[in-house]
């Protein structure tokens, strides 16, 4: 029965599959982007500790100079605030988001590219066929 299928039906099925592949790739890229936005938010935005209400700068901008130097310019209160800031930021969550986002972006980019190329080549072939007539 498969030999009786009209070429237009085969063409439509091919285009539908390529369109789905492209849509899945786009969706995966969006999810990866959301993971990266979450990780960037955790890394760059200031926050307040849960205990003692200490205002902390984002970890990317945190000043840690003299934290580990016992005879350094920081007093005990400043060291305690820096330690509270470091303890209150949950690092596994943004790191996990980055680790999940990387393969999603790779798979999404591959799927989107494969779908786009398949559709573009099919369109190119159709244009060549029409030009030969």
Coordinates of C-alpha atoms in Angstrom, one line a residue:
X1 CA 0.0 0.0 0.0
X2 CA 2.9 2.3 0.5
X3 CA 3.6 2.3 -3.2
X4 CA 0.3 3.9 -3.9
X5 CA 1.0 7.0 -1.8
X6 CA 0.9 10.2 -3.9
X7 CA 4.2 12.2 -4.0
X8 CA 2.5 15.3 -2.6
X9 CA 1.6 13.3 0.6
X10 CA 5.2 12.2 1.0
X11 CA 6.3 15.7 0.5
X12 CA 3.8 17.0 3.1
X13 CA 4.9 14.4 5.6
X14 CA 8.5 15.3 5.1
X15 CA 7.8 19.0 5.6
X16 CA 5.8 18.3 8.7
X17 CA 8.6 16.2 10.3
X18 CA 11.1 18.9 9.4
X19 CA 8.9 21.5 10.9
X20 CA 8.5 19.5 14.1
X21 CA 12.2 19.0 14.3
X22 CA 12.7 22.8 14.0
X23 CA 10.0 23.5 16.6
X24 CA 11.5 21.1 19.1
X25 CA 14.9 22.7 18.5
X26 CA 13.4 26.1 19.2
X27 CA 11.8 24.9 22.3
X28 CA 15.0 23.4 23.7
X29 CA 16.9 26.6 22.9
X30 CA 14.3 28.6 24.8
X31 CA 14.5 26.2 27.8
X32 CA 18.3 26.4 27.7
X33 CA 18.1 30.2 27.6
X34 CA 15.8 30.3 30.6
X35 CA 18.3 28.1 32.5
X36 CA 21.1 30.5 31.6
X37 CA 19.0 33.6 32.6
X38 CA 18.3 32.0 36.0
X39 CA 22.0 31.2 36.5
X40 CA 22.9 34.8 35.5
X41 CA 20.3 36.2 37.8
X42 CA 21.8 34.2 40.7
X43 CA 25.3 35.3 39.9
X44 CA 24.8 39.0 39.2
X45 CA 22.0 40.3 41.4
X46 CA 22.4 41.6 44.9
X47 CA 20.5 39.8 47.7
X48 CA 19.9 39.8 51.4
X49 CA 20.9 37.0 53.7
X50 CA 18.2 35.0 55.5
X51 CA 19.9 35.5 58.8
X52 CA 20.8 38.9 60.2
X53 CA 19.5 40.7 57.1
X54 CA 22.9 41.5 55.6
X55 CA 22.9 43.1 52.2
X56 CA 25.2 41.2 49.8
X57 CA 26.4 42.1 46.4
X58 CA 26.0 39.6 43.6
X59 CA 28.7 36.8 43.7
X60 CA 30.2 38.0 40.5
X61 CA 30.9 41.5 42.0
X62 CA 31.7 40.4 45.6
X63 CA 34.8 41.9 47.1
X64 CA 36.6 39.0 48.8
X65 CA 39.9 40.8 49.2
X66 CA 41.4 40.2 52.6
X67 CA 38.8 37.6 53.6
X68 CA 41.3 34.8 54.1
X69 CA 44.1 37.0 55.4
X70 CA 44.0 36.8 59.2
X71 CA 46.0 40.0 59.6
X72 CA 44.2 41.8 56.8
X73 CA 42.3 45.0 56.9
X74 CA 38.9 43.4 57.6
X75 CA 37.5 43.3 61.1
X76 CA 35.6 40.3 62.6
X77 CA 32.2 41.8 61.7
X78 CA 33.1 42.3 58.1
X79 CA 34.5 38.8 57.9
X80 CA 31.2 37.4 59.4
X81 CA 29.1 39.4 56.9
X82 CA 31.1 38.0 54.0
X83 CA 30.8 34.5 55.3
X84 CA 27.0 34.9 55.8
X85 CA 26.7 36.2 52.2
X86 CA 28.7 33.2 50.9
X87 CA 26.7 30.7 52.9
X88 CA 23.3 32.1 52.0
X89 CA 23.7 31.9 48.2
X90 CA 22.6 28.4 47.0
X91 CA 25.3 27.5 44.5
X92 CA 24.0 24.0 43.4
X93 CA 20.9 25.6 41.8
X94 CA 22.6 27.9 39.3
X95 CA 25.4 25.4 38.6
X96 CA 22.8 22.8 37.9
X97 CA 20.9 25.2 35.6
X98 CA 24.1 25.8 33.6
X99 CA 24.8 22.1 33.4
X100 CA 21.3 21.3 32.2
X101 CA 21.3 24.3 29.8
X102 CA 24.5 23.3 27.9
X103 CA 23.3 20.0 26.4
X104 CA 19.8 21.4 25.9
X105 CA 21.3 24.2 23.8
X106 CA 23.5 21.8 21.8
X107 CA 20.5 19.5 21.1
X108 CA 18.2 22.4 20.4
X109 CA 20.7 24.0 18.0
X110 CA 21.2 20.7 16.2
X111 CA 17.5 20.0 15.8
X112 CA 16.7 23.6 14.7
X113 CA 19.5 23.6 12.2
X114 CA 18.5 20.1 10.8
X115 CA 14.9 21.2 10.5
X116 CA 15.8 24.5 8.9
X117 CA 18.2 23.0 6.4
X118 CA 15.8 20.3 5.4
X119 CA 13.0 22.8 4.7
X120 CA 15.4 25.2 2.9
X121 CA 16.8 22.4 0.7
X122 CA 13.3 21.2 -0.1
X123 CA 12.3 24.7 -1.1
X124 CA 15.4 25.1 -3.2
X125 CA 14.7 21.8 -4.9
X126 CA 11.1 22.8 -5.6
X127 CA 12.3 26.1 -7.1
X128 CA 14.7 24.3 -9.3
X129 CA 12.0 21.9 -10.5
X130 CA 9.6 24.9 -11.3
X131 CA 12.5 26.7 -13.2
X132 CA 13.1 23.6 -15.4
X133 CA 9.5 23.5 -16.6

